[in-house]
């Protein structure tokens, strides 16, 4: 059992293979957080010496002990308005004048298996791998029962957290803040590493030492956003890829969020993460339940790579579900950058012919196939096939495409409505809008109010009826604007603060229904590329379009930032045309292949514009990808370079260390450069490895062929490899090494 209650010390301890998490029930019922870190035995309350800190007050029952303050002791789930002046986890008010939150321990239970939430996605238990601790707390004055939930995945070194809030009193409670978790790290010097960006430049990593005060990341956009990802790492100031304490926290949520970190007067650090409280409020009627999104936590003392590998494995195994979670993904060709809106039966047929000739598995028809959709100003909501573009209907085209040996995929954006659409004309009140105010348009479109049951049904029916009517193997589910004018015509004024979260609840219900009803359909999430790249989406859709930027050099930092938490099976990556449509940069086809082949792989170009040589090269890329797909999907991933290096290098190593694929791509070339020297990682030091294949891309000067070279694992790990300088425009090299 990985969860222990020590009745004498009043501690609750969660042990995973390499970590320990401990809390203590203190008199008169406060739940203290004692420790989260590498595995440690015993009761860790000795770490906290009573310390009378001026202006840090004392709870009523312990006012004689000046050193006992909620303001200086680590808290498990911080209250508000009760003498802890650091970040609160919970804030509420009631009609009787209760303001703030003060929680006391009531009871706890320990159970086999993993808890689930009734309204939100959570990590799942594949059978016997998780246990659940529920600690029940109560705010007596407000009549609120709070259940802190902990899922302990012992082997995976992951602890999940969520909170159930139940109105067990007789008056309405207004929740003003309801965080998923609070995590106090009382000792140490910590850096914060997070992933920020913008449309077409998502998840750029930034690391900085925590300053005194509050800092954080978040989104007010109703989506997890391009700008910040709901994942951050607190790592020791001197932690590297290979060593040092690192703690990762990820929200399983796709809406507005806040992850705030405070370094306080004692240099103690608190992380509070959950739904953004700005614009949020929730009326909890007597008897009602509110669930917070789940937070995933993992800790390692072995550096950033080990932390990333844990998250990647956990998301692949315990967040992704359904038959596609562990299946090889089809190589697809998407019509977007080939045709944009200029799509019709003839065009898609010709793209499909080209795709079939290249050997791809799946043809995806992107935007432009429905209603009057000839540009991005109209027709979202009118999900019927355009009869001018498809005179014989969509079914006939799909049949032809399937006869070419391809399966068929379709793009939809069902959460949206254009003002110029039959749907909007029929149901103007279905769009999010503030009464009396002209709404803000994003890409000339409005957002459907998914907090309404009838809209939820419409979105479900839109996609379900397409899947019932046609043999569709794949859906690209897009979402092309941030929420604004967040107000629902269906909710009373005092409940408007619930709209944005209710939108997510509606969306998750739709995704749940569709993925259960059509388990064989592969769904790919998308939001203008990676604007909703999060574990909430991955709980339903096992892959997400990583970025609308398909330039391989821009993709290096986007995919690398994404790799800090997300598995490569989730990162959709395509080879597109050169010059690139987003940056105008020209890159070698081989380099584009190297970069895209580290994700759910595909193409985003017009095969009709390729030369015969390029077609041959693409056929070879696809063959190579198929061969290495198991290694890329389930192998361990290592980052071998820092963002400031002139190159980006990475490695996949098979779980049994039998082979490794090493890739290096130059971000920029220099004259008279040093040879490239890197140490490989993750290999068996006792074995020998042979370079069985060497591929280069875009190299202006020939690179000596190293295939056939045999080297001891210990030499590759400690001495490393030295590669000749690569010259040319964005050249790259890829080596496949196999254990002898
Ligand atoms: C978004 C997506 C693109 C494409 C377009 C279609 O920008 O990210 O891949 O599907 O919409 O309008």
XYZ file of C-alpha atoms and ligand atoms in Angstrom:
752
model
C 0.000 0.000 0.000
C 1.507 3.298 -0.997
C -0.693 5.380 1.350
C -0.105 5.160 5.110
C -1.832 6.739 8.066
C 0.257 6.934 11.230
C -2.280 7.384 14.019
C 0.351 8.405 16.553
C 2.144 11.018 14.490
C -1.147 11.920 12.755
C 0.588 11.827 9.398
C -0.718 10.754 6.029
C 2.127 9.612 3.795
C 1.995 8.879 0.080
C 4.937 6.866 -1.173
C 5.787 6.243 -4.802
C 8.787 4.301 -6.041
C 11.116 7.278 -5.653
C 9.148 9.984 -3.854
C 7.412 10.720 -0.574
C 4.564 13.137 0.040
C 3.517 13.773 3.610
C 0.893 15.782 5.449
C -0.037 16.036 9.110
C -3.282 16.636 10.930
C -2.396 19.251 13.531
C -4.450 20.392 16.500
C -7.162 21.697 16.298
C -7.598 20.176 12.826
C -5.416 22.100 10.412
C -3.933 19.998 7.670
C -0.247 20.814 7.313
C 1.894 19.864 4.371
C 5.151 18.403 5.647
C 7.069 17.227 2.617
C 7.206 16.423 -1.094
C 10.501 15.154 -2.427
C 12.716 12.122 -2.868
C 11.797 9.084 -0.850
C 12.205 9.734 2.902
C 11.100 7.667 5.891
C 9.564 8.694 9.200
C 7.632 11.692 10.367
C 9.055 14.895 8.904
C 7.418 17.391 11.268
C 10.782 17.940 12.995
C 11.684 20.129 10.011
C 9.448 22.919 11.299
C 10.825 24.752 14.301
C 8.387 27.037 16.117
C 9.274 30.534 15.065
C 7.565 33.653 16.287
C 7.412 35.698 13.159
C 6.069 39.181 13.674
C 2.735 39.917 12.009
C 2.102 36.238 11.382
C -0.922 35.627 13.597
C -2.071 32.499 15.431
C -5.281 30.477 15.239
C -7.638 31.161 18.122
C -7.101 27.781 19.813
C -3.307 28.127 19.692
C -2.901 31.821 20.360
C -0.544 31.147 23.262
C 1.959 29.554 20.880
C 3.297 32.547 19.013
C 5.440 30.310 16.826
C 2.410 28.444 15.458
C 1.028 30.390 12.529
C -0.756 29.375 9.357
C 1.252 32.150 7.747
C 4.575 30.355 8.247
C 3.687 26.657 8.442
C 3.237 24.807 5.143
C -0.426 24.199 4.347
C -2.009 21.394 2.401
C -4.875 23.461 0.969
C -4.625 27.070 2.049
C -7.653 29.003 3.221
C -8.288 32.729 3.038
C -9.073 35.511 5.482
C -7.774 33.353 8.346
C -4.224 34.496 8.974
C -2.329 32.839 6.128
C -1.434 35.792 3.920
C 0.141 33.727 1.180
C -1.691 32.525 -1.919
C -5.118 31.159 -1.003
C -6.535 27.989 -2.518
C -10.138 28.666 -1.646
C -12.208 31.820 -1.300
C -15.950 32.019 -0.753
C -18.753 34.071 0.683
C -22.272 33.359 1.908
C -25.442 35.393 2.462
C -24.956 35.163 6.226
C -21.713 37.122 5.891
C -19.107 34.358 5.926
C -16.107 35.590 3.944
C -12.962 33.557 3.213
C -12.382 29.907 4.012
C -11.145 28.079 7.087
C -10.844 24.325 6.815
C -10.486 21.668 9.530
C -9.857 17.962 9.208
C -12.864 15.654 9.599
C -11.800 12.208 8.349
C -9.973 10.347 5.619
C -10.304 7.150 3.600
C -7.759 5.067 1.709
C -8.993 2.992 -1.213
C -7.630 0.805 -3.973
C -7.999 2.238 -7.474
C -8.077 5.765 -8.770
C -10.849 8.295 -8.063
C -12.633 9.841 -11.012
C -14.460 13.131 -11.316
C -18.019 13.122 -12.612
C -17.670 16.301 -14.670
C -14.030 16.520 -15.754
C -11.360 14.346 -17.367
C -8.862 12.667 -15.054
C -6.006 10.206 -15.253
C -7.200 6.623 -15.286
C -6.008 3.418 -13.717
C -5.116 0.614 -16.092
C -5.864 -1.826 -13.301
C -4.327 -2.094 -9.870
C -1.733 0.622 -10.349
C -3.216 3.461 -8.301
C -4.641 4.122 -4.864
C -6.803 6.960 -3.653
C -6.643 9.004 -0.506
C -9.607 11.221 0.291
C -9.168 13.720 3.088
C -12.388 15.363 4.177
C -12.201 18.874 5.593
C -14.963 21.208 6.646
C -15.589 24.913 6.846
C -18.152 24.927 9.637
C -19.240 28.547 9.306
C -19.891 28.284 5.595
C -21.339 24.762 5.710
C -18.851 23.556 3.118
C -17.367 20.074 2.952
C -14.088 19.818 1.061
C -12.719 16.500 -0.148
C -9.061 16.596 -1.092
C -8.435 13.740 -3.515
C -5.036 12.141 -4.094
C -4.365 9.474 -6.717
C -1.058 7.726 -6.065
C 0.626 5.988 -9.007
C 3.422 4.218 -7.214
C 5.391 2.867 -10.181
C 4.937 5.986 -12.252
C 6.027 8.377 -9.484
C 2.983 10.521 -10.128
C 0.518 11.936 -7.617
C -2.706 13.411 -8.913
C -4.834 15.859 -6.986
C -8.322 17.283 -7.272
C -10.908 18.739 -4.929
C -14.601 18.102 -4.447
C -16.532 20.938 -2.797
C -19.939 20.014 -1.400
C -22.409 22.418 0.106
C -23.414 20.472 3.204
C -25.128 23.440 4.862
C -28.371 25.259 4.238
C -27.259 28.506 2.611
C -25.935 29.240 -0.862
C -22.144 29.408 -1.056
C -20.488 31.624 -3.649
C -17.156 30.116 -4.649
C -14.788 32.871 -5.738
C -11.681 30.754 -5.992
C -11.397 26.980 -5.956
C -7.884 25.817 -6.763
C -7.057 22.255 -7.727
C -4.103 22.100 -5.382
C -1.682 23.993 -3.239
C 1.881 22.780 -2.895
C 4.233 24.307 -0.333
C 7.978 23.767 -0.800
C 9.330 25.306 2.398
C 13.046 24.873 1.705
C 15.437 25.301 -1.208
C 16.335 27.733 -3.942
C 14.001 27.215 -6.860
C 13.784 28.224 -10.492
C 10.550 28.237 -12.423
C 10.531 26.770 -15.914
C 7.477 27.391 -18.043
C 6.358 27.335 -21.661
C 4.985 30.440 -23.284
C 4.480 31.760 -26.788
C 1.947 32.967 -29.294
C 0.133 31.673 -32.361
C 2.706 29.862 -34.540
C 5.338 30.031 -31.778
C 4.000 27.901 -28.967
C 5.727 26.483 -25.861
C 9.016 28.325 -25.844
C 10.796 27.467 -22.641
C 11.769 30.174 -20.164
C 13.606 29.539 -16.917
C 14.170 32.061 -14.166
C 14.931 32.109 -10.488
C 11.872 32.773 -8.360
C 11.745 36.308 -7.132
C 10.279 37.192 -3.764
C 6.596 37.835 -4.335
C 4.061 36.232 -6.604
C 4.731 35.215 -10.177
C 2.910 32.893 -12.418
C 1.405 31.917 -15.688
C -2.148 31.569 -16.828
C -4.768 32.143 -19.442
C -7.842 34.389 -19.486
C -8.790 33.202 -22.962
C -11.251 30.446 -22.145
C -8.693 28.031 -23.622
C -5.421 26.818 -22.201
C -3.901 29.019 -24.936
C -0.915 29.480 -27.238
C 0.440 32.025 -24.768
C 0.952 29.761 -21.747
C 0.752 26.029 -21.274
C -0.864 24.705 -18.076
C 2.372 23.035 -17.074
C 5.300 24.307 -15.083
C 8.397 22.971 -13.424
C 9.968 24.125 -10.190
C 13.551 22.984 -10.212
C 16.555 23.545 -8.007
C 18.563 26.512 -9.147
C 21.440 24.298 -10.300
C 19.303 21.492 -11.759
C 20.229 20.342 -15.272
C 18.786 17.868 -17.736
C 20.587 15.109 -15.834
C 20.595 16.065 -12.195
C 18.802 18.011 -9.510
C 15.417 18.204 -7.819
C 12.576 18.955 -10.213
C 8.880 19.111 -9.509
C 6.430 19.255 -12.410
C 2.781 20.304 -12.179
C 0.236 19.978 -14.963
C -3.448 20.836 -15.027
C -5.783 18.445 -16.778
C -7.839 21.351 -18.041
C -8.380 23.165 -21.335
C -9.852 26.462 -20.149
C -8.693 29.631 -18.397
C -6.229 28.692 -15.701
C -3.808 30.169 -13.198
C -0.600 28.639 -11.899
C 0.764 31.059 -9.341
C 3.981 30.708 -7.399
C 4.812 32.785 -4.353
C 8.167 33.075 -2.660
C 7.303 34.486 0.731
C 8.983 36.365 3.592
C 10.693 33.150 4.767
C 11.803 32.157 1.219
C 9.313 29.364 1.348
C 7.605 28.628 -1.982
C 3.921 27.983 -2.628
C 2.344 26.859 -5.879
C -1.410 27.227 -6.272
C -2.931 25.965 -9.493
C -6.416 25.704 -10.884
C -9.160 27.453 -12.786
C -8.394 31.169 -13.179
C -10.419 32.991 -10.577
C -10.648 36.189 -12.588
C -14.148 36.203 -14.046
C -14.982 33.007 -12.177
C -17.625 32.552 -9.517
C -19.883 29.613 -8.783
C -23.151 29.447 -6.893
C -23.102 26.282 -4.841
C -26.623 25.572 -3.666
C -27.275 23.368 -0.615
C -26.473 19.775 -1.541
C -24.592 20.750 -4.733
C -21.113 19.563 -5.727
C -18.333 21.417 -7.516
C -15.262 19.590 -8.805
C -11.954 21.243 -9.592
C -9.799 20.129 -12.517
C -7.129 17.578 -11.719
C -3.479 18.492 -11.185
C -0.714 16.002 -12.002
C 2.419 16.189 -9.879
C 5.723 14.428 -10.255
C 9.027 14.884 -8.499
C 12.501 13.582 -9.285
C 16.006 14.285 -8.029
C 17.446 13.197 -11.390
C 16.949 16.308 -13.495
C 14.671 17.622 -16.192
C 14.958 14.737 -18.642
C 13.809 12.224 -16.021
C 10.878 14.495 -15.151
C 9.909 14.886 -18.814
C 10.083 11.145 -19.376
C 7.741 10.560 -16.435
C 5.187 13.028 -17.747
C 5.480 11.706 -21.299
C 4.951 8.124 -20.115
C 2.134 9.071 -17.773
C 0.235 11.063 -20.374
C 0.616 8.267 -22.906
C -0.467 5.530 -20.486
C -2.823 7.169 -18.036
C -4.289 10.233 -19.719
C -4.690 9.082 -23.326
C -7.238 6.298 -23.637
C -9.149 4.334 -26.209
C -7.778 2.093 -28.949
C -5.638 4.832 -30.506
C -3.668 5.638 -27.371
C -1.016 3.011 -28.032
C -1.608 2.319 -31.721
C 0.747 3.283 -34.534
C -0.723 6.406 -36.076
C -1.469 6.609 -39.800
C 0.806 8.751 -41.959
C -1.526 11.454 -43.181
C -1.602 14.146 -45.806
C -3.633 17.232 -44.959
C -5.062 19.491 -47.674
C -4.723 22.824 -45.798
C -1.400 24.127 -47.072
C -2.052 22.415 -50.415
C -5.336 24.132 -51.233
C -6.485 26.306 -48.299
C -10.178 27.133 -48.956
C -9.932 26.280 -52.622
C -11.136 22.742 -52.193
C -13.684 20.759 -54.203
C -14.206 17.214 -55.437
C -11.742 17.547 -58.299
C -9.049 19.151 -56.151
C -9.269 16.681 -53.296
C -9.291 13.792 -55.748
C -6.100 15.022 -57.347
C -4.423 15.598 -53.964
C -5.528 12.104 -52.953
C -4.052 10.564 -56.092
C -0.742 12.220 -55.307
C -0.947 11.149 -51.661
C -1.670 7.536 -52.596
C 1.308 7.559 -54.933
C 3.527 8.688 -52.037
C 2.323 5.861 -49.822
C 0.495 7.826 -47.130
C -2.324 6.096 -45.225
C -4.874 8.818 -44.671
C -6.062 11.831 -46.632
C -7.474 14.708 -44.584
C -9.760 17.254 -46.164
C -9.290 20.434 -44.163
C -11.403 23.611 -44.116
C -13.620 24.751 -47.008
C -15.867 21.738 -47.764
C -19.140 22.825 -46.134
C -21.890 25.453 -46.498
C -20.827 28.631 -48.293
C -17.312 28.361 -46.873
C -15.029 29.921 -49.470
C -12.997 31.969 -46.962
C -12.853 32.491 -43.216
C -15.667 35.054 -43.069
C -18.614 32.697 -43.262
C -20.435 29.415 -42.871
C -19.112 28.025 -39.590
C -22.110 26.224 -38.148
C -23.467 25.086 -41.522
C -22.022 21.603 -41.508
C -23.571 20.317 -44.709
C -21.493 19.455 -47.737
C -21.344 22.253 -50.325
C -23.267 20.908 -53.350
C -21.447 23.092 -55.903
C -18.067 21.843 -54.736
C -19.208 18.240 -54.339
C -21.972 17.722 -56.920
C -22.022 13.951 -56.448
C -21.930 14.312 -52.664
C -19.173 13.689 -50.163
C -19.798 9.937 -50.014
C -18.875 9.516 -53.684
C -15.553 11.344 -53.186
C -14.742 9.359 -50.063
C -15.437 6.122 -51.962
C -13.030 7.148 -54.702
C -10.377 8.070 -52.156
C -10.827 4.775 -50.349
C -10.549 2.974 -53.672
C -7.101 4.573 -53.999
C -6.114 2.723 -50.808
C -6.402 5.719 -48.478
C -8.641 6.227 -45.506
C -10.421 9.538 -45.205
C -10.319 12.262 -42.561
C -12.270 15.484 -42.206
C -11.720 18.900 -40.589
C -14.446 20.427 -38.414
C -14.667 23.431 -36.125
C -17.935 22.710 -34.366
C -17.600 25.053 -31.369
C -17.899 28.118 -33.588
C -20.436 30.048 -35.603
C -20.020 32.717 -38.287
C -22.411 35.665 -38.228
C -22.900 34.917 -41.913
C -24.364 31.442 -41.475
C -27.774 29.814 -41.473
C -27.072 28.614 -37.915
C -26.523 32.133 -36.590
C -29.552 33.467 -38.431
C -31.656 30.734 -36.802
C -30.100 30.910 -33.306
C -28.376 34.235 -32.649
C -28.703 33.567 -28.910
C -26.489 30.484 -29.200
C -23.358 32.628 -29.436
C -21.551 33.978 -26.377
C -22.549 37.654 -26.119
C -22.900 40.370 -23.548
C -26.424 41.872 -23.805
C -26.452 45.337 -25.376
C -22.857 45.114 -26.564
C -21.512 44.277 -30.016
C -19.423 41.137 -29.671
C -15.706 40.970 -30.414
C -14.991 38.902 -33.505
C -11.993 36.616 -33.803
C -11.200 35.381 -37.330
C -14.619 36.888 -38.074
C -16.356 34.276 -35.961
C -18.261 33.921 -32.696
C -18.089 31.193 -30.100
C -21.079 28.937 -29.504
C -22.318 28.911 -25.929
C -21.483 25.366 -24.927
C -22.796 26.017 -21.421
C -26.275 25.494 -22.983
C -27.586 21.949 -23.245
C -29.133 22.520 -26.698
C -25.811 23.830 -28.057
C -23.999 20.866 -26.570
C -26.450 18.555 -28.346
C -26.028 20.466 -31.592
C -22.221 20.151 -31.479
C -22.452 16.449 -30.678
C -25.039 15.828 -33.440
C -22.987 17.799 -35.981
C -20.029 15.481 -35.633
C -21.937 12.278 -34.846
C -24.126 12.627 -37.925
C -21.074 13.108 -40.165
C -19.502 10.002 -38.632
C -22.714 8.020 -39.077
C -23.206 9.157 -42.659
C -19.681 8.643 -44.025
C -16.784 6.228 -43.534
C -14.594 8.804 -41.796
C -11.483 7.426 -40.074
C -10.150 10.665 -38.574
C -11.480 14.012 -37.382
C -9.396 17.156 -36.993
C -11.283 19.143 -34.361
C -10.305 22.782 -34.646
C -11.060 25.841 -32.479
C -9.868 29.072 -33.978
C -10.333 31.889 -31.525
C -10.102 32.781 -27.860
C -13.312 33.281 -25.928
C -14.524 36.814 -25.317
C -17.928 38.284 -24.435
C -18.266 35.386 -22.043
C -21.908 35.642 -21.052
C -24.701 33.151 -21.511
C -28.288 34.052 -22.315
C -29.302 30.859 -20.557
C -27.845 31.697 -17.146
C -29.236 34.231 -14.616
C -27.095 37.297 -13.807
C -25.732 35.808 -10.577
C -24.454 32.770 -12.454
C -22.640 34.518 -15.328
C -19.293 33.793 -13.643
C -19.935 30.108 -14.324
C -20.191 30.432 -18.101
C -16.563 29.832 -19.068
C -16.193 26.718 -16.909
C -19.609 25.427 -17.982
C -18.387 25.809 -21.580
C -15.577 23.357 -20.785
C -17.932 20.974 -19.013
C -20.152 20.961 -22.109
C -17.180 20.457 -24.412
C -15.821 17.538 -22.376
C -19.265 15.867 -22.355
C -19.412 16.137 -26.148
C -15.881 14.783 -26.567
C -16.658 11.955 -24.156
C -19.851 10.950 -25.985
C -18.216 11.039 -29.398
C -15.069 9.145 -28.471
C -17.104 6.454 -26.682
C -19.554 6.122 -29.550
C -16.881 6.134 -32.275
C -13.826 4.547 -30.637
C -12.262 3.597 -33.959
C -12.167 7.187 -35.206
C -8.825 8.897 -34.609
C -9.492 12.417 -33.305
C -6.834 15.101 -33.501
C -7.244 18.244 -31.423
C -6.303 21.625 -32.866
C -6.726 25.250 -31.930
C -5.016 27.364 -34.561
C -2.268 24.774 -34.132
C -1.296 24.360 -30.479
C -3.631 26.796 -28.713
C -5.253 24.046 -26.687
C -2.389 21.617 -26.211
C -3.183 20.161 -22.807
C -3.963 16.991 -20.886
C -7.698 17.782 -20.846
C -7.825 17.426 -24.631
C -5.486 14.415 -24.584
C -7.878 12.574 -22.270
C -10.151 12.298 -25.340
C -8.040 13.001 -28.426
C -4.651 11.212 -28.421
C -2.904 13.707 -30.688
C -2.934 17.477 -31.176
C -1.721 19.648 -34.061
C 1.350 21.128 -32.429
C 1.526 24.438 -34.262
C 0.307 26.161 -37.410
C 3.974 26.860 -37.981
C 5.324 24.038 -40.146
C 8.770 25.596 -40.679
C 11.112 22.865 -39.402
C 13.579 25.319 -37.861
C 10.819 27.142 -35.956
C 9.412 23.744 -35.025
C 12.675 22.759 -33.304
C 12.013 24.962 -30.286
C 8.238 24.463 -30.431
C 8.518 20.672 -30.360
C 11.360 20.724 -27.872
C 9.373 22.948 -25.477
C 6.398 20.623 -25.914
C 8.596 17.615 -25.131
C 9.172 18.809 -21.571
C 5.822 17.264 -20.726
C 4.067 15.756 -23.714
C 4.760 12.440 -25.438
C 5.767 12.468 -29.082
C 2.750 10.326 -29.958
C 0.637 13.372 -29.031
C 2.575 15.908 -31.097
C 1.279 16.069 -34.658
C 4.045 17.228 -37.005
C 3.993 17.517 -40.802
C 6.414 18.074 -43.647
C 5.287 21.089 -45.668
C 6.434 22.889 -48.795
C 9.551 25.021 -49.092
C 9.681 28.036 -49.005
C 7.621 27.648 -45.865
C 4.204 29.350 -45.926
C 4.576 30.883 -42.451
C 8.183 32.091 -42.529
C 9.262 32.073 -46.179
C 12.324 30.054 -45.178
C 13.772 27.474 -47.542
C 14.873 24.223 -45.983
C 15.931 20.834 -47.338
C 13.214 18.210 -47.638
C 15.390 15.839 -45.602
C 15.586 18.261 -42.681
C 11.825 18.776 -42.812
C 11.479 15.005 -42.638
C 13.873 14.673 -39.683
C 11.918 17.234 -37.654
C 8.407 16.010 -38.503
C 9.384 12.383 -37.964
C 9.573 12.947 -34.235
C 5.815 13.235 -33.858
C 2.528 11.889 -35.185
C 3.839 12.146 -38.715
C 2.342 13.503 -41.911
C 2.462 15.900 -44.839
C 0.859 19.266 -45.426
C 1.585 20.033 -49.084
C 0.348 19.584 -52.618
C 1.840 16.354 -53.970
C 1.144 17.628 -57.493
C 3.875 20.231 -57.073
C 6.595 17.771 -56.132
C 9.354 16.677 -58.490
C 9.951 12.985 -59.108
C 13.094 13.158 -56.947
C 11.117 14.700 -54.084
C 8.441 12.028 -54.437
C 11.097 9.324 -54.139
C 12.562 11.020 -51.102
C 9.144 11.226 -49.453
C 8.492 7.541 -50.133
C 11.770 6.774 -48.388
C 10.875 9.091 -45.465
C 7.577 7.300 -44.982
C 9.215 3.868 -45.132
C 11.829 4.938 -42.572
C 9.187 6.423 -40.288
C 7.081 3.262 -40.349
C 10.106 1.208 -39.382
C 10.979 3.474 -36.456
C 7.464 4.290 -35.354
C 7.518 2.010 -32.250
C 10.799 3.589 -31.115
C 9.448 7.127 -31.586
C 6.084 6.409 -29.973
C 7.219 4.471 -26.937
C 10.969 5.064 -26.655
C 12.536 7.328 -24.056
C 13.250 10.816 -25.352
C 16.387 12.803 -24.488
C 17.145 16.443 -25.241
C 20.820 16.764 -26.073
C 21.166 20.495 -26.645
C 20.326 23.787 -25.002
C 18.215 26.378 -26.881
C 21.230 28.720 -27.322
C 23.266 26.085 -29.184
C 23.578 26.526 -32.980
C 22.044 23.066 -33.353
C 19.181 21.122 -31.863
C 19.832 17.467 -31.085
C 17.710 14.769 -29.568
C 17.598 11.045 -29.150
C 15.045 8.284 -28.778
C 16.127 5.130 -26.961
C 14.155 1.876 -27.008
C 12.880 0.808 -23.578
C 15.200 -2.233 -23.679
C 18.137 -0.036 -24.834
C 18.464 -2.167 -27.951
C 18.521 0.775 -30.336
C 18.639 4.519 -30.477
C 17.844 7.130 -33.086
C 19.963 10.262 -32.821
C 19.022 13.399 -34.788
C 20.808 16.732 -35.072
C 19.605 19.727 -37.089
C 21.567 22.957 -37.477
C 19.622 26.071 -36.491
C 22.428 28.172 -38.014
C 25.816 27.404 -39.509
C 29.079 29.188 -38.837
C 32.296 29.430 -40.797
C 35.313 27.625 -39.378
C 33.188 25.919 -36.713
C 34.305 23.443 -34.102
C 33.376 19.849 -34.780
C 30.110 18.904 -33.102
C 30.617 16.989 -29.913
C 27.799 15.443 -27.916
C 27.360 12.714 -25.358
C 24.663 10.172 -26.060
C 22.269 9.216 -23.295
C 20.189 6.313 -22.079
C 22.374 3.554 -23.574
C 23.572 0.340 -21.969
C 27.094 1.143 -20.743
C 28.025 -2.533 -20.782
C 27.051 -3.151 -24.413
C 28.493 -2.173 -27.794
C 26.490 -0.235 -30.371
C 26.874 -0.233 -34.124
C 25.942 2.756 -36.261
C 23.707 0.810 -38.620
C 22.480 3.753 -40.621
C 23.576 7.313 -41.281
C 21.353 9.782 -43.114
C 22.192 13.387 -43.875
C 20.018 16.226 -45.130
C 20.973 19.410 -46.906
C 24.736 19.039 -46.323
C 26.714 21.213 -48.746
C 29.899 19.192 -48.120
C 29.915 15.412 -48.026
C 29.930 13.911 -44.531
C 32.049 10.777 -44.086
C 29.865 7.729 -43.694
C 30.215 6.356 -40.183
C 27.930 3.391 -40.660
C 29.475 0.152 -39.591
C 31.365 1.846 -36.736
C 31.046 -0.090 -33.486
C 31.544 1.707 -30.172
C 31.121 0.687 -26.540
C 28.052 2.116 -24.826
C 30.315 3.464 -22.071
C 32.329 5.423 -24.659
C 29.213 6.853 -26.310
C 27.798 7.834 -22.932
C 30.950 9.295 -21.405
C 33.248 10.168 -24.293
C 30.364 10.969 -26.624
C 30.438 11.291 -30.400
C 32.254 13.854 -32.495
C 30.603 14.751 -35.775
C 32.176 16.761 -38.578
C 30.828 20.300 -38.964
C 27.724 20.434 -41.160
C 27.622 23.128 -43.834
C 24.725 24.357 -45.940
C 21.214 25.679 -45.401
C 19.761 23.985 -42.329
C 21.555 20.685 -42.718
C 20.935 17.714 -40.453
C 22.210 14.261 -39.650
C 20.476 11.194 -38.274
C 22.115 8.057 -36.927
C 20.505 4.764 -36.041
C 22.559 2.748 -33.570
C 21.812 -0.831 -32.631
C 23.088 -2.870 -29.706
C 25.267 -5.756 -30.824
C -6.489 26.480 -38.182
C -5.698 25.202 -38.158
C -5.117 24.937 -39.518
C -6.231 24.844 -40.529
C -7.078 26.099 -40.491
C -8.317 25.958 -41.336
O -5.660 27.576 -38.354
O -4.712 25.218 -37.176
O -4.357 23.764 -39.517
O -7.021 23.712 -40.228
O -7.495 26.429 -39.178
O -9.104 27.093 -41.345
